[in-house]
Short mmCIF file of C-alpha atoms in Angstrom, two decimals:
data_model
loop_
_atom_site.label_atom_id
_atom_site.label_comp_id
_atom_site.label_asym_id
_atom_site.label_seq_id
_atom_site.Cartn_x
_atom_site.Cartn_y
_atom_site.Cartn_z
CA UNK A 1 -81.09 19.33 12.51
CA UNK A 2 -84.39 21.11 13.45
CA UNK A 3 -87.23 21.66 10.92
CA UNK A 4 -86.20 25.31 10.59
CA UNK A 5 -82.94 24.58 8.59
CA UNK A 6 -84.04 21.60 6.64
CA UNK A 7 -86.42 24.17 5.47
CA UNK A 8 -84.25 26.40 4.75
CA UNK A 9 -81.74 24.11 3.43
CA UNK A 10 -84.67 22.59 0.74
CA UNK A 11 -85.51 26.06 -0.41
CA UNK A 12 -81.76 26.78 -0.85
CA UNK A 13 -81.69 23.83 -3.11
CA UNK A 14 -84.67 24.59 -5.33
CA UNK A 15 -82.78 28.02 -5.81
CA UNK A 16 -79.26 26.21 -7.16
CA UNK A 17 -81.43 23.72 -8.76
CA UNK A 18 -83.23 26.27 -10.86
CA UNK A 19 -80.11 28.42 -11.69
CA UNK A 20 -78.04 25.41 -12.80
CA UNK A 21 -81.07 24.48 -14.93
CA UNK A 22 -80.78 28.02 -16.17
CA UNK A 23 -77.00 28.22 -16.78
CA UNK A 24 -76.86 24.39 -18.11
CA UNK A 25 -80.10 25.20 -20.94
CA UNK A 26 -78.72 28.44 -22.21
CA UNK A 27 -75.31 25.99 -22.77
CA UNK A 28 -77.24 23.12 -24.62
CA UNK A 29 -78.78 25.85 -26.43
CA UNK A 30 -75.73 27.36 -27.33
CA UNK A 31 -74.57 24.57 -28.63
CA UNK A 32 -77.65 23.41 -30.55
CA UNK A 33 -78.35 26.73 -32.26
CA UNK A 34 -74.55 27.75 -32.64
CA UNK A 35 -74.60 30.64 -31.34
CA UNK A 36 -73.37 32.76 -28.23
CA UNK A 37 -76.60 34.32 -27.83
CA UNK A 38 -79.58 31.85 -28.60
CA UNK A 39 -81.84 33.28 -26.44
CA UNK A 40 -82.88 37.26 -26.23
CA UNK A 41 -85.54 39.24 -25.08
CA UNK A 42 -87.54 42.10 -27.47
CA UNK A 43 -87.80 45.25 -26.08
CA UNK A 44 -89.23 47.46 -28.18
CA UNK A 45 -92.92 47.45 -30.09
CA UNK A 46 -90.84 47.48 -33.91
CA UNK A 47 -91.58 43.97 -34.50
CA UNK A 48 -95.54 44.01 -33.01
CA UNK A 49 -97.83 42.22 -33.66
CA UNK A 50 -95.51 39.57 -35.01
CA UNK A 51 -93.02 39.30 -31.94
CA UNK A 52 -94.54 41.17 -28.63
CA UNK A 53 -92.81 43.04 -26.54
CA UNK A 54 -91.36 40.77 -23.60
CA UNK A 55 -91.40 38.04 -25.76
CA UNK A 56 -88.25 35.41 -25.49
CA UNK A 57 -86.97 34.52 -28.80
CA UNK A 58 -84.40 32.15 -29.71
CA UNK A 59 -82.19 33.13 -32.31
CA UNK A 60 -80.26 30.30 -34.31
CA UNK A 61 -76.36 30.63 -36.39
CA UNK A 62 -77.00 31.06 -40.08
CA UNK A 63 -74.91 29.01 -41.76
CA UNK A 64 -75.22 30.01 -45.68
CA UNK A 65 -77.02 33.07 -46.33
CA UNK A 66 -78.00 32.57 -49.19
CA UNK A 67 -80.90 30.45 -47.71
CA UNK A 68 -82.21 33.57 -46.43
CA UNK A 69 -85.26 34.63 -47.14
CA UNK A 70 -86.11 38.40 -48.15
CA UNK A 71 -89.50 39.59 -48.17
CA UNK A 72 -92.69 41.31 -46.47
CA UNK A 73 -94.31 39.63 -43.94
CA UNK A 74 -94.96 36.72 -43.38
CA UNK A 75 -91.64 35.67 -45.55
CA UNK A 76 -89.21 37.11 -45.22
CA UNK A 77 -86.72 35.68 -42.63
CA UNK A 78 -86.05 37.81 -39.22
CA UNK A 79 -82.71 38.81 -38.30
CA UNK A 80 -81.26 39.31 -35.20
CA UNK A 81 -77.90 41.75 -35.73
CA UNK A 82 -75.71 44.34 -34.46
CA UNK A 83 -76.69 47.36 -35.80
CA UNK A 84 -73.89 48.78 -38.24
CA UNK A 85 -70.89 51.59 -36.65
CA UNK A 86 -72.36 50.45 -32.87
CA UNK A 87 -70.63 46.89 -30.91
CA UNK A 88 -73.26 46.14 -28.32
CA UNK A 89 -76.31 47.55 -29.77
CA UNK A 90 -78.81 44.55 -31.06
CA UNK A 91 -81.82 44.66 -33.38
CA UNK A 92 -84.71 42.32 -34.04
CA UNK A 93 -86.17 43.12 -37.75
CA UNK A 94 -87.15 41.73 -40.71
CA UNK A 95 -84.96 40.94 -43.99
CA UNK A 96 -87.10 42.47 -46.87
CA UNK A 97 -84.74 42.74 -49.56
CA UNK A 98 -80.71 41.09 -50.20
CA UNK A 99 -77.98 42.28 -52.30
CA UNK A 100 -74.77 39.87 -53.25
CA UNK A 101 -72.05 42.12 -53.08
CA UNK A 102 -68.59 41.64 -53.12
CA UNK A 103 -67.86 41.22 -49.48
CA UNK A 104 -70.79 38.70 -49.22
CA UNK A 105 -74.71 39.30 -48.26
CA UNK A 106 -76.17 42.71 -47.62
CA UNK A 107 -79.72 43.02 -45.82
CA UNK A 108 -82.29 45.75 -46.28
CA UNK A 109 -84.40 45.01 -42.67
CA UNK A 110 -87.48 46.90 -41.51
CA UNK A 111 -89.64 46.14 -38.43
CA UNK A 112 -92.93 45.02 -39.20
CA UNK A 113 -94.87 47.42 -36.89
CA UNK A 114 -92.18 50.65 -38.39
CA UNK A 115 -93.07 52.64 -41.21
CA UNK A 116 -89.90 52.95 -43.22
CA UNK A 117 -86.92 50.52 -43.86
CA UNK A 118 -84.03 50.91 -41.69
CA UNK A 119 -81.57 53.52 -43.05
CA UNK A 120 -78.25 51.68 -42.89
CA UNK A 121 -78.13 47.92 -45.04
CA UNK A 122 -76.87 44.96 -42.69
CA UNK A 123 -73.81 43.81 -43.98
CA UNK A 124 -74.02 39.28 -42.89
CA UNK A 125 -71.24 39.75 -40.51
CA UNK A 126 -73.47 41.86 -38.11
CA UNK A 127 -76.46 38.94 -38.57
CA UNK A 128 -76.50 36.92 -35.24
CA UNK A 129 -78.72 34.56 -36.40
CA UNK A 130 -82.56 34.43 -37.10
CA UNK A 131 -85.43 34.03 -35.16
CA UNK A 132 -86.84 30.61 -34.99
CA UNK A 133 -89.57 30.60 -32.23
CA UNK A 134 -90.71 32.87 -28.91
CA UNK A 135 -92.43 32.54 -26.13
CA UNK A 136 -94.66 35.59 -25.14
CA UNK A 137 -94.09 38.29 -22.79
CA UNK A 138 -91.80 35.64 -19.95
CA UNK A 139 -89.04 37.18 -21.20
CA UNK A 140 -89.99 40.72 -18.93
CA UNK A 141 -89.25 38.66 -15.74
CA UNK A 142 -84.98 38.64 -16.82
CA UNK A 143 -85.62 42.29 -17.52
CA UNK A 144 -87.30 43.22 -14.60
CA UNK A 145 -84.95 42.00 -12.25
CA UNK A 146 -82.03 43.74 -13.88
CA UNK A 147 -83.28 46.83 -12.25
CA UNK A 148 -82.54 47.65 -8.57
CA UNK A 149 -86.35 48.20 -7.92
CA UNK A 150 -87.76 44.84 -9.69
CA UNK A 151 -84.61 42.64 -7.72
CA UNK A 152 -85.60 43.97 -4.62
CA UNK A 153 -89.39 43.25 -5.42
CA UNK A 154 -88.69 39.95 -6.27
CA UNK A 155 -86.33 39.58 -3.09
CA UNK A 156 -88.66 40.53 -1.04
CA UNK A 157 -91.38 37.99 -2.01
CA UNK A 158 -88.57 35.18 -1.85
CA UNK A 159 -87.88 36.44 1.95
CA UNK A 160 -91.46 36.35 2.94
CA UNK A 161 -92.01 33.04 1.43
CA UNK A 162 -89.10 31.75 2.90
CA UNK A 163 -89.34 32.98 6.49
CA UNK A 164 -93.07 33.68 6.81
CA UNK A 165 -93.24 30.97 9.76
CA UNK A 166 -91.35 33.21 11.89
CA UNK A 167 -94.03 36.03 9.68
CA UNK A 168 -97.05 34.48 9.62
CA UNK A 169 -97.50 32.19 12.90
CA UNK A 170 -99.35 28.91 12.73
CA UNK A 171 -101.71 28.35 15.75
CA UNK A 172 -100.78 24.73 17.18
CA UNK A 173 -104.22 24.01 16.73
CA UNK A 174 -104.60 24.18 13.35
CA UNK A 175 -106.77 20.79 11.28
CA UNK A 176 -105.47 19.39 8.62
CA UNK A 177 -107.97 18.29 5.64
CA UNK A 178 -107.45 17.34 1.76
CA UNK A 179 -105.83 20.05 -0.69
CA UNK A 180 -108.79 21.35 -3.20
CA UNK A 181 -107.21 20.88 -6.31
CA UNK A 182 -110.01 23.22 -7.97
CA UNK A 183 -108.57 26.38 -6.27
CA UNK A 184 -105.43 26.35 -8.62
CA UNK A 185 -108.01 26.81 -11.50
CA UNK A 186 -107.56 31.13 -11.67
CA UNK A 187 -103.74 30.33 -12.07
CA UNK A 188 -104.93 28.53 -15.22
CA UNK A 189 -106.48 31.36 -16.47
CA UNK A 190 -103.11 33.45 -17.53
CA UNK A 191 -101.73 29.81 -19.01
CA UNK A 192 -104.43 29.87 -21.26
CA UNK A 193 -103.65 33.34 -21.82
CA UNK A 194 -99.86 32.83 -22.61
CA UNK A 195 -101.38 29.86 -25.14
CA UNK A 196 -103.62 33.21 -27.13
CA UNK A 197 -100.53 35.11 -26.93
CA UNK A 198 -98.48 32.78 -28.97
CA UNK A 199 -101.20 32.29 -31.41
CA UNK A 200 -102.17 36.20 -31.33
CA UNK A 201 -99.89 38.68 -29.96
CA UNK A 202 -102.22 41.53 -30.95
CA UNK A 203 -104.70 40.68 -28.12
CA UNK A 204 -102.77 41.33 -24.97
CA UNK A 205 -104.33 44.01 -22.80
CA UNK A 206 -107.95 42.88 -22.64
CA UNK A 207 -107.36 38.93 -21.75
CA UNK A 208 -104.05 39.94 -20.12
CA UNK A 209 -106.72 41.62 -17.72
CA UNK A 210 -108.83 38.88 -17.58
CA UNK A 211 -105.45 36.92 -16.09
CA UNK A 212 -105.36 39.38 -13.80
CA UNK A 213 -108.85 39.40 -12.30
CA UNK A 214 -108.33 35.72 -12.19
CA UNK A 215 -105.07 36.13 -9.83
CA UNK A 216 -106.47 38.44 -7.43
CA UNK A 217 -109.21 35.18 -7.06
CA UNK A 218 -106.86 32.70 -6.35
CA UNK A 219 -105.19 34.52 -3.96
CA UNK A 220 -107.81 34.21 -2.15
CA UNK A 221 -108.81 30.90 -2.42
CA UNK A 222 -105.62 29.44 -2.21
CA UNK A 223 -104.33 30.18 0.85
CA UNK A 224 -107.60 28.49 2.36
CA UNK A 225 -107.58 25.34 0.40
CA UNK A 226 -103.63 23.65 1.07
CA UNK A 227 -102.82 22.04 4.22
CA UNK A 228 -99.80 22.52 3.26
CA UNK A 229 -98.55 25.89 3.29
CA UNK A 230 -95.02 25.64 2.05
CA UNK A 231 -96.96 24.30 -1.11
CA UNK A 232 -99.17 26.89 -1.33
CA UNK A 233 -96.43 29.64 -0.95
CA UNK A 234 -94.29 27.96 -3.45
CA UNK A 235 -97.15 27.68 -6.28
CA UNK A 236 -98.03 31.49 -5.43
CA UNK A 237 -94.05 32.77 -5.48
CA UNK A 238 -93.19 31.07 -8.67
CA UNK A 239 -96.58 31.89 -10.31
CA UNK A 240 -96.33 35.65 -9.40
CA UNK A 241 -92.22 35.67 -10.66
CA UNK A 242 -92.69 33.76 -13.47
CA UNK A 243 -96.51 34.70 -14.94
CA UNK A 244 -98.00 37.52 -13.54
CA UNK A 245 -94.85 40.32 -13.21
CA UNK A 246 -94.77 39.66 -17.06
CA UNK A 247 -98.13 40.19 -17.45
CA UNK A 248 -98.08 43.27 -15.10
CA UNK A 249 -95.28 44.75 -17.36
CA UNK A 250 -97.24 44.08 -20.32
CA UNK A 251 -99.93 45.98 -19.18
CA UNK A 252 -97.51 48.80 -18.61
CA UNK A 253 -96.97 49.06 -22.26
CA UNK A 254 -100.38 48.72 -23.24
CA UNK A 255 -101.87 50.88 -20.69
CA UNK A 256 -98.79 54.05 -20.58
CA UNK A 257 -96.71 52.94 -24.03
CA UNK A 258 -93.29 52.46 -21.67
CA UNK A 259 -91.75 49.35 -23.27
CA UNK A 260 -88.41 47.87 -21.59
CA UNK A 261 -86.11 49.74 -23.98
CA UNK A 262 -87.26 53.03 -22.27
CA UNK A 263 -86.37 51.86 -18.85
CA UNK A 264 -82.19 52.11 -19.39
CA UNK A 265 -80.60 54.51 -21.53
CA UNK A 266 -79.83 52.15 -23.98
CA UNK A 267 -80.83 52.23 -27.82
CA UNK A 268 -81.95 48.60 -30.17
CA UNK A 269 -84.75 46.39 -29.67
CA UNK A 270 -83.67 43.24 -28.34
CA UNK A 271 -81.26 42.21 -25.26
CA UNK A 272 -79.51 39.16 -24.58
CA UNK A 273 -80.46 37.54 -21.08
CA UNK A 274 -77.63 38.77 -18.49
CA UNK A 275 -78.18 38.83 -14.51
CA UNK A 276 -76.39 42.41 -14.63
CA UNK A 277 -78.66 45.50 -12.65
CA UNK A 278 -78.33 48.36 -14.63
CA UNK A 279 -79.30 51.90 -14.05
CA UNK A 280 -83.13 52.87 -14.59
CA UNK A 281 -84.70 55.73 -15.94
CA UNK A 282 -87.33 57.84 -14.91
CA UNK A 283 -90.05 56.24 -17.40
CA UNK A 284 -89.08 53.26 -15.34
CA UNK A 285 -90.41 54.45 -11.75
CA UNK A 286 -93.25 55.48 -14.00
CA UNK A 287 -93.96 52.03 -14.71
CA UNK A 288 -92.98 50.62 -11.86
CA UNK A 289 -95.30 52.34 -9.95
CA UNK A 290 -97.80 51.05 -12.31
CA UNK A 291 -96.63 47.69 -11.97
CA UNK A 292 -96.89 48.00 -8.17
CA UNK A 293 -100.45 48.77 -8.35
CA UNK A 294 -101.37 45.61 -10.54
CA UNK A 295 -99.11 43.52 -8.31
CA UNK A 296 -99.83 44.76 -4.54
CA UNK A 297 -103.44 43.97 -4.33
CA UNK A 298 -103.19 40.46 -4.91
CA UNK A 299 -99.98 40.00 -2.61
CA UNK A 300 -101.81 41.89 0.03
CA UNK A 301 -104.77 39.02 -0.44
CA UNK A 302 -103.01 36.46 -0.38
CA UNK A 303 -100.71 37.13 3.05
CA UNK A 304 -103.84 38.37 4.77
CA UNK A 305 -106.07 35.42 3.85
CA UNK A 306 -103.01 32.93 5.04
CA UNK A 307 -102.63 34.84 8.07
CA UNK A 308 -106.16 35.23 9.25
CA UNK A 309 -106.36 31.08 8.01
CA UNK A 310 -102.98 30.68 9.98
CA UNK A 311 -104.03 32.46 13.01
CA UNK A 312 -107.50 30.98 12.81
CA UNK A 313 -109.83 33.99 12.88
CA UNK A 314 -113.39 33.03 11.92
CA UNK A 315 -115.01 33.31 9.45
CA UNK A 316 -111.88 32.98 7.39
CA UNK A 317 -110.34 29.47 8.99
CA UNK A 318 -114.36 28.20 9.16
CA UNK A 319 -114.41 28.68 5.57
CA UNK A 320 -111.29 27.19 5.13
CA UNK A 321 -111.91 23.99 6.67
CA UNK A 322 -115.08 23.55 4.88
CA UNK A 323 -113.11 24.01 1.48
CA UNK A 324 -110.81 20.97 2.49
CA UNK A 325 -113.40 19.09 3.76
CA UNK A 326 -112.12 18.82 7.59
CA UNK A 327 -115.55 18.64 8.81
CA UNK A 328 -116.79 15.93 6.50
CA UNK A 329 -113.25 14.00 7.37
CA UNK A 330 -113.92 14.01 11.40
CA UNK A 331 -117.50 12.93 11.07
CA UNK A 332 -116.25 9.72 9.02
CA UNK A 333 -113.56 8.87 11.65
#
């Protein structure tokens, strides 16, 4: 078996690995929270600043409702539910007030960024369950790729990063030095800025820039500091899926107001996490083109600074060797 296929054979794993990972922690979930749909994604900007748009939220069963809590924020418990007279539409707000009636618990919700209740009372057999803990904006990434634009986006990278020796050509006389560790530091950056977002949603746009800026760096520097490029590739892919097109679609609201529940024809303010394409709207290429231009300047760094390292054009691969020290390593052998 030549190198070729075991390559392509090891990325084919990662890829089952990560979907069975996927498939298998949405079950456990299910199973811990008790309920079909413990994970969702918000949508809309109803529940900012408390839940973000993007954000992942995981919902758990309510077993007795009359442990819920009804109230302003911060007390009051929020609800996940259908919203009354529709089957597949899903909110995210707020329980601010609860009636006992005779067929069991009614709910008066409100989102915490609208300024009036919602018209229609939630009756508990609409509740889903209640929202017990998010992580900010990752959720985009699931909604991205359910349109045909953001799956071919993200199919593309996975084809250049899984073909790019046949791409990007590696001269045979290419040094090998030690990996600087220090050029993953600007992928930090938009860690530390998921970390603020958790603790403050309200202060996306300016450090989500900041994460950006930081990117744009590292794809520069990274490229020049691995020896080994599958490595580098692979930290770059899965950063760029998994961080920065969430970030890049958070700017998009800040920066034009198009949240995710503009980009289908589709009303609520939540959606549970599918793999299904659906049809996008006009608003959509809007943002996508918006997206593009956050996302392309960094991707365009990055493969030109491998390929000028790969193809060892000076002063790029000179620089390059100096970062992982292939110089200093010669002269001590």
């Amino acid at each position: 078996m030549n190198e070729e296929t075991k390559e392509l054979l090891r990325y084919g794993a990662t890829f089952i690995v990560l979907i069975a990972l996927f498939y298998g922690g949405t079950f456990v979930l299910r199973k811990a929270l008790g309920t079909d749909n413990p994970m969702m994604v918000v949508i809309s900007q109803s529940m900012v600043p408390t839940l973000g748009v993007g954000d992942f939220i995981f919902i758990q069963a309510i077993d007795n409702f009359d442990n819920v809590q009804a109230g302003g924020p911060p007390d009051g418990d929020i609800l996940v539910f259908l919203r009354p007279g529709f089957e597949d539409e899903y909110i995210v707000h707020r329980a601010i007030e609860k009636n006992l009636m005779e067929n069991g618990w009614v709910f008066t919700t409100k989102g915490d960024n609208n300024a009036y209740p919602d018209a229609v009372p939630v009756p508990h057999s609409n509740v889903v369950g209640k929202v017990i803990n998010r992580i900010p904006i990752i959720g985009y990434f699931s909604l991205f790729i359910k349109t045909l634009k953001g799956f071919l986006l993200v199919a593309f990278y996975m084809i250049v990063s899984f073909f790019y020796d046949y791409i990007l050509p590696k001269s045979s006389t290419s040094k090998d030095g030690r990996f600087n560790y220090l050029s993953i530091l600007p992928f930090l950056v938009s860690v530390l800025v998921l970390v603020e977002l958790y603790l403050d949603p309200g202060r996306a746009a300016g450090i989500e820039y900041m994460a950006l800026i930081a990117w744009y760096f590292g794809c520069l520097i990274l490229p020049l500091s691995v020896n080994d490029d599958d490595m580098g590739l692979m930290i770059w892919l899965y950063h760029l899926v998994i961080v920065m097109i969430p970030i890049a679609c958070d700017l998009v609201w800040w920066t034009m107001g198009i949240t995710p529940s503009q980009w289908w024809t589709l009303e609520g303010s939540t959606l549970p996490i599918t793999w299904l394409l659906m049809e996008e709207t006009p608003a959509f290429n809007r943002a996508y083109q918006r997206i593009l231009f956050f996302l392309l300047p960094g991707t365009i760094i990055f493969l030109t600074t491998l390929y000028a390292k790969r193809s060892e054009w000076d002063p790029v691969y000179s620089l390059s060797l100096k970062i992982r020290n292939v110089e200093t390593q010669e002269q001590n052998t």
